[in-house]
Coordinates of C-alpha atoms in Angstrom, one line a residue:
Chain X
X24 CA 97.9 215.8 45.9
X25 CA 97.4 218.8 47.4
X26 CA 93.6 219.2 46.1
X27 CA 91.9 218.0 49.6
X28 CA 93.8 221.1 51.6
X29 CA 92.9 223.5 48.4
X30 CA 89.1 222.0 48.5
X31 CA 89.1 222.0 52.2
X32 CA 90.1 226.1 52.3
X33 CA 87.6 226.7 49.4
X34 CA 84.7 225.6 51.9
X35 CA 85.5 227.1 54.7
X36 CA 83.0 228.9 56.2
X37 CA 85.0 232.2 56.1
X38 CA 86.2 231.7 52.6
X39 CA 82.3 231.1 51.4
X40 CA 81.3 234.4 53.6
X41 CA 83.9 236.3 50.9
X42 CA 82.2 234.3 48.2
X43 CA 78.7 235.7 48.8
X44 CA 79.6 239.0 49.6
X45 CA 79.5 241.1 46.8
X46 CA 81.6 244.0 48.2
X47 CA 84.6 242.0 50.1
X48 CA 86.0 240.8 46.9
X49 CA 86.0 243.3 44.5
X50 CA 87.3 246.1 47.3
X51 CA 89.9 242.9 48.4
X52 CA 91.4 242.9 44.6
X53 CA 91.9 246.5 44.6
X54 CA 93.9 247.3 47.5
X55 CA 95.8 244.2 46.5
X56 CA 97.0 246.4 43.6
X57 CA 97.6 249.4 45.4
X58 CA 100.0 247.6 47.3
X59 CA 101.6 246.0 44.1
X60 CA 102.0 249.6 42.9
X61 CA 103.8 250.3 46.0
X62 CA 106.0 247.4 45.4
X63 CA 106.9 247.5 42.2
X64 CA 107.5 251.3 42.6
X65 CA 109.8 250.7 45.0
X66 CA 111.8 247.6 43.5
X67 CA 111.3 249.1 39.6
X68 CA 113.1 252.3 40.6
X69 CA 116.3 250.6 42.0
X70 CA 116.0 248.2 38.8
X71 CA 116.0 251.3 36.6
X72 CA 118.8 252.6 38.5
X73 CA 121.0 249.4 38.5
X74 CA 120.3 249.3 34.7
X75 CA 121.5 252.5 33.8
X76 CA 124.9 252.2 35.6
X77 CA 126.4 255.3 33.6
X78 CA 123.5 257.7 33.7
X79 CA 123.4 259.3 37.1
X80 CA 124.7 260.7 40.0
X81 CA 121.9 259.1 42.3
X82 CA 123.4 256.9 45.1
X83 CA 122.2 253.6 44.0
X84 CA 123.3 251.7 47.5
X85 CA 121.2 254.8 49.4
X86 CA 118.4 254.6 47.2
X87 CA 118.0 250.9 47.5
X88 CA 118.2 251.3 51.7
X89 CA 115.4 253.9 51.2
X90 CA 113.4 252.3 49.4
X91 CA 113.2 248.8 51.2
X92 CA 110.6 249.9 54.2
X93 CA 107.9 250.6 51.3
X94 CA 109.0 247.6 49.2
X95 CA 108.5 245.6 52.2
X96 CA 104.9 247.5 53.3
X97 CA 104.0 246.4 49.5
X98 CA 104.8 242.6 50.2
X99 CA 103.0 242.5 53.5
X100 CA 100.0 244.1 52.0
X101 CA 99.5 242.1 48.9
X102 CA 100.0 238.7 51.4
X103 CA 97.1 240.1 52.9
X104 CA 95.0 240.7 51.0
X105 CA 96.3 237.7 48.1
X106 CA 95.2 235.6 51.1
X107 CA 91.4 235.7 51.1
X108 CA 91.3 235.7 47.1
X109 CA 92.6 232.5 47.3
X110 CA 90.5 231.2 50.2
X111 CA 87.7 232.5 48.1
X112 CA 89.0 230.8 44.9
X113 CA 90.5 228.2 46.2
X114 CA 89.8 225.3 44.4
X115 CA 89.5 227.4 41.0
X116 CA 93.1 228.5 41.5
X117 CA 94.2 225.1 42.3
X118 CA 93.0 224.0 38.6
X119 CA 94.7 227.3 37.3
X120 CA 97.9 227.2 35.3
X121 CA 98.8 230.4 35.8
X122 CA 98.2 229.8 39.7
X123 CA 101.2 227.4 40.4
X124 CA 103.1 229.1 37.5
X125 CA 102.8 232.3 40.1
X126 CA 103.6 230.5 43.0
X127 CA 106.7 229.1 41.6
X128 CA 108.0 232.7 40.4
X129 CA 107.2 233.9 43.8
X130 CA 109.7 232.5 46.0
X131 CA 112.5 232.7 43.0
X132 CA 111.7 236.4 43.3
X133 CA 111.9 237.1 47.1
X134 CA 114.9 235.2 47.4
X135 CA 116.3 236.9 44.4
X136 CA 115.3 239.8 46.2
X137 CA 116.6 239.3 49.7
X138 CA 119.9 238.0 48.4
X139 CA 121.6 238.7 44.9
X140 CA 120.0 241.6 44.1
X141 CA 120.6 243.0 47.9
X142 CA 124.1 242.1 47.6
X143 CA 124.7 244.0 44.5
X144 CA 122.5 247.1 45.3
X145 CA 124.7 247.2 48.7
X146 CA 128.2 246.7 47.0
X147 CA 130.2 249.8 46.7
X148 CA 130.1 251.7 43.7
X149 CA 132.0 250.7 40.9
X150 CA 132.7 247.1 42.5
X151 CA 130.3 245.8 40.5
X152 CA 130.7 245.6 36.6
X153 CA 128.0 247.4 34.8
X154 CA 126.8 244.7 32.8
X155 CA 126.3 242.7 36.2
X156 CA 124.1 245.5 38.0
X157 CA 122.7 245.6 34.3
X158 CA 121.6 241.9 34.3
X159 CA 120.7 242.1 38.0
X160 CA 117.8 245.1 37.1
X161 CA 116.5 243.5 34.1
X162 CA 116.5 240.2 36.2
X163 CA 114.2 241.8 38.9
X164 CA 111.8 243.3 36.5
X165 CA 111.4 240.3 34.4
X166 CA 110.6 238.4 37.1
X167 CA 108.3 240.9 38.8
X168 CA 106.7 242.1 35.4
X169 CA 105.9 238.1 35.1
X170 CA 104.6 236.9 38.5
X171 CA 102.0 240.5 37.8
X172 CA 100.7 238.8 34.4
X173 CA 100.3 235.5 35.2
X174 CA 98.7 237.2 38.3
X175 CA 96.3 238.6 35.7
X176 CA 95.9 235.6 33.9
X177 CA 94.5 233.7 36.4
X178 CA 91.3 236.0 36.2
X179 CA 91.3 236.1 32.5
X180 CA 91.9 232.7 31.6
X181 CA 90.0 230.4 33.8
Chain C
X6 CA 75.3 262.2 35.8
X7 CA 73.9 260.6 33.6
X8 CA 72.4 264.2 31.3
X9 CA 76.0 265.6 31.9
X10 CA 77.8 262.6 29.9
X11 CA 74.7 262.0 27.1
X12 CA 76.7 264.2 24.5
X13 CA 79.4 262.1 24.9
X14 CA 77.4 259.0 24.3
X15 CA 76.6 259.2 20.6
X16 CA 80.3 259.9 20.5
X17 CA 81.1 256.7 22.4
X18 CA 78.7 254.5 19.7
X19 CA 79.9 255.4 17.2
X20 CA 83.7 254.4 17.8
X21 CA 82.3 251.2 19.0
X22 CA 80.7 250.7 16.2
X23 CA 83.9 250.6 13.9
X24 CA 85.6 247.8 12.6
X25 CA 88.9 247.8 14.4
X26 CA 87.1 248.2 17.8
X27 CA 84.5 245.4 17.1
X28 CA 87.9 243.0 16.0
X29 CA 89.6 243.9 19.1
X30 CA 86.5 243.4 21.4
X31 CA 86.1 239.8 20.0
X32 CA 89.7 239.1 20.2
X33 CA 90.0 237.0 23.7
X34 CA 94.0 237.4 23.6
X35 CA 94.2 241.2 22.1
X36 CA 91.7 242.1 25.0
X37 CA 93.5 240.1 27.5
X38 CA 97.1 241.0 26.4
X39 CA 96.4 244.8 26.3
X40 CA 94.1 245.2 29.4
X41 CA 97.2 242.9 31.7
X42 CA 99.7 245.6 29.9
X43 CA 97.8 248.6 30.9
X44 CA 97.6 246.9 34.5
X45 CA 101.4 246.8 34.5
X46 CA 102.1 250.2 33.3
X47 CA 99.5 252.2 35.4
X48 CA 100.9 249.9 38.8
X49 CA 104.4 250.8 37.8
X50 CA 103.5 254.4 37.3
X51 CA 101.5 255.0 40.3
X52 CA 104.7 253.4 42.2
X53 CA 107.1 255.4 40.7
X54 CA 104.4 258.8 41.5
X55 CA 104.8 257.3 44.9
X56 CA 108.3 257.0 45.5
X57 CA 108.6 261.2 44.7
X58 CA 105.4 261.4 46.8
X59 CA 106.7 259.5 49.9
X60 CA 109.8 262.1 49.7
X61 CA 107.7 265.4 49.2
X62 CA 105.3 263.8 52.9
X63 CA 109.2 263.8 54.0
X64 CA 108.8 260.0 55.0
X65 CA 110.6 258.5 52.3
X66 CA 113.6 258.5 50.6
X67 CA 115.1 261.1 52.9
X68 CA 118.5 260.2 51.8
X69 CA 118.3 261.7 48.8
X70 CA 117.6 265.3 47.9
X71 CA 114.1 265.6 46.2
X72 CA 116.0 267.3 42.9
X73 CA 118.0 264.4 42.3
X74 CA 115.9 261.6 43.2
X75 CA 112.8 263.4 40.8
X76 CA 115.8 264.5 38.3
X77 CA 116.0 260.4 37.9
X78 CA 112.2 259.2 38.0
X79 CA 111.1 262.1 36.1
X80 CA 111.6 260.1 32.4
X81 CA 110.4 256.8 33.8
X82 CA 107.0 258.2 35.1
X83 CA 106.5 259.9 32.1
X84 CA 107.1 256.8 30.1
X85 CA 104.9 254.4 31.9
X86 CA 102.6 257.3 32.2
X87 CA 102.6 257.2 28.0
X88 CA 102.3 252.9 28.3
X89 CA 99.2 253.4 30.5
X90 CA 97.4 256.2 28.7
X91 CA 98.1 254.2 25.3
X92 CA 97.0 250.6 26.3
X93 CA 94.4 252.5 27.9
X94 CA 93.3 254.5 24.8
X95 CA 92.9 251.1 23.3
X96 CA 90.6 249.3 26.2
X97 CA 88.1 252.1 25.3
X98 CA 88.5 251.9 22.0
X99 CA 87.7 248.4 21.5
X100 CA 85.0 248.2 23.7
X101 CA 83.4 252.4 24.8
X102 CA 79.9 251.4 25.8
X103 CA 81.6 249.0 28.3
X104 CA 83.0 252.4 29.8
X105 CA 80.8 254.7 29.2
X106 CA 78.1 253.1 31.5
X107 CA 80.6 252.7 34.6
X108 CA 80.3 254.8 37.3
X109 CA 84.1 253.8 38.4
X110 CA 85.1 254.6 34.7
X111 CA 83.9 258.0 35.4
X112 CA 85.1 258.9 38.6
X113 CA 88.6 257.3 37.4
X114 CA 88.9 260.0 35.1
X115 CA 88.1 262.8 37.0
X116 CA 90.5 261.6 39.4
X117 CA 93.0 261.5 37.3
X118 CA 91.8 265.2 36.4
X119 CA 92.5 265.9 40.0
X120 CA 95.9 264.4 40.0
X121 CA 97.1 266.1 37.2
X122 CA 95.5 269.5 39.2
X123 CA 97.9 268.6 41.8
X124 CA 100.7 268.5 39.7
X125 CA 100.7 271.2 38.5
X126 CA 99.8 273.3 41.4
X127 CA 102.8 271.3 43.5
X128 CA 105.3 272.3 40.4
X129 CA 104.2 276.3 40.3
X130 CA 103.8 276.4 44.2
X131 CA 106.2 274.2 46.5
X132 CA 108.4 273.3 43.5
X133 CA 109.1 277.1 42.8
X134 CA 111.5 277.5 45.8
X135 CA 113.2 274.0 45.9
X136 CA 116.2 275.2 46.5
X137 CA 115.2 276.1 50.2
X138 CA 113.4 273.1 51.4
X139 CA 115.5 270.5 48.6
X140 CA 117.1 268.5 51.9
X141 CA 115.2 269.7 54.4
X142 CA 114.2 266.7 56.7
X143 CA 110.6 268.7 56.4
X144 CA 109.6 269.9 53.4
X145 CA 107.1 272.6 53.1
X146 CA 103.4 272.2 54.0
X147 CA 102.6 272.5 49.9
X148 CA 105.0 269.8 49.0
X149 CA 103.7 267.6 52.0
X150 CA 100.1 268.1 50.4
X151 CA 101.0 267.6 46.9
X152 CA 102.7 264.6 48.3
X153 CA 99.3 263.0 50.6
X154 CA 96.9 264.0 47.8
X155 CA 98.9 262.4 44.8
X156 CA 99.3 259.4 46.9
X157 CA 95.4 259.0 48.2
X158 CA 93.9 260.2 44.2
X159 CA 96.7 257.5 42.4
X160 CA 95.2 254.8 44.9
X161 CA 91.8 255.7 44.0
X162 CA 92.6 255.7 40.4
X163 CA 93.6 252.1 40.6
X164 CA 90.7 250.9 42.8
X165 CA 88.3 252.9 40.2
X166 CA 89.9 251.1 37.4
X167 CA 89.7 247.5 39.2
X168 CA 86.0 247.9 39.8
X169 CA 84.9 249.2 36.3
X170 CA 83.7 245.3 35.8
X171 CA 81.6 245.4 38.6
X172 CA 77.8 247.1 37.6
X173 CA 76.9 248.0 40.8
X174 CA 75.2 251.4 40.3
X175 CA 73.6 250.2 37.2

């Protein structure tokens, strides 16, 4: 159904320009996982923190309020630059598994994100029970950890 | 170049040349599985470098003084640090003339040589006398550095290890 619009992007004239350069695409990919380390540095260490509820003194509600500004930079920057890999690709992703598999983990994650998981970093301490903040780390890196491998996947496997 | 790494090249034959590294090379999923681990790790390690690095530039993580916040990252770098070096260690052992003849494999690990020089120098310079700068809205001009450097050379290490497919400068 959607295959036209996908086909349609592929041939763009911008989209081909990225195509037969040989420097925009590799440099593209990098910085996309610069800002993926950026993200999941900043989402990971709030995870690690809501998993080990008993372990430390460290404010989890501050840390999670710190650490949004970068986890947000990291989004914004891999939409960026996830943007013209796909215009580039287009069609090839389209036909990828791992592609739509992506996509569909993507907006589960964000609004995980944005709502559950902001509600329970944000609650005051000890309001929460500690296998719920548990659950709600391992959540969030399960669900990053797999949205970054099919990312890879969809290089490797098609 | 080239004459500086030649030792290293007989070196880098032979290991390819064993069995375990030619089963792993022709393994599609081993391969796969192990390089989109490494990928993982090294991302999360970087972030987590660049969480403390964001607080030493003093733009980051303010709220929390620099002890306690790298009090709790401390084990988890070094644990992602010891995913990425091992699922590294394995990449080049199943496949060493595939690295040895990159010019981004190269300059990866001297970056990482440099990172691990800033390390230390930020831990025996700025680190040294914590207790006065520890929640300080500015930290010192050594822990800003340490910060700006460890952030730029982790960022290059990544981009270094994203090209190594790419033969440019062959």
């Amino acid at each position: 159904m959607l295959l036209p619009y996908f086909e349609w992007v592929n041939n763009l004239p911008v989209s081909r320009a990225i195509g037969e350069s040989a420097l925009i695409y590799p440099v593209v990919q990098s910085i996309h996982l610069v800002f993926l380390a950026l993200l999941v540095g900043g989402i990971f260490m709030v995870d690690l923190r809501l998993m080990g509820t008993s372990l430390t003194s460290l404010p989890l509600a501050k840390v999670a309020r710190d650490a949004r500004p970068w986890v947000i930079w990291g989004l914004v920057g891999m939409l960026v630059t996830g943007i013209p890999q796909l215009m580039q690709n287009a069609t090839r992703e389209y036909h990828s598994e791992f592609f739509w598999f992506k996509m569909q983990l993507l907006p589960v994650a964000l609004i995980y994100h944005f709502t559950l998981r902001h509600r329970i970093t944000m609650a005051a301490e000890g309001r929460v029970p500690p296998i719920l903040s548990k659950l709600a780390g391992v959540v969030s890196i399960a669900l990053w950890t797999s949205i970054a491998v099919s990312s890879r996947f969809i290089g490797l496997f098609t | 170049m080239v004459e500086l790494l030649s030792p290293l090249r007989a070196v880098f034959e032979w290991v390819g040349a064993l069995e375990n590294s030619i089963a792993l090379r022709e393994s599609i999923y081993a391969w796969a599985l192990v390089l989109t681990t490494h990928v993982i790790f090294l991302c999360s390690f970087a972030g987590l470098i660049t969480m403390m690095d964001l607080r030493l530039l003093g733009i980051g993580h303010m709220g929390t003084p620099f002890s306690q916040l790298q009090r709790w990252l401390f084990p988890w770098q070094m644990a992602t640090l010891a995913g990425s070096s091992i699922t590294g260690l394995v990449l080049v052992f199943s496949d060493p003339m595939r690295f040895y003849v990159s010019i981004f494999f190269w300059v990866k690990m001297a970056t990482m040589a440099l990172a691990a020089v800033n390390a230390m120098a930020f831990h025996f310079i700025a680190y040294e006398r914590i207790a006065e700068w520890d929640t300080s809205p500015v930290p010192p001009l050594g822990a800003r550095l340490a910060g700006g450097l460890g952030m730029l050379l982790w960022a290059n290490i990544i981009v270094n290890g994203r090209l190594i497919p790419y033969n440019w400068f062959l």
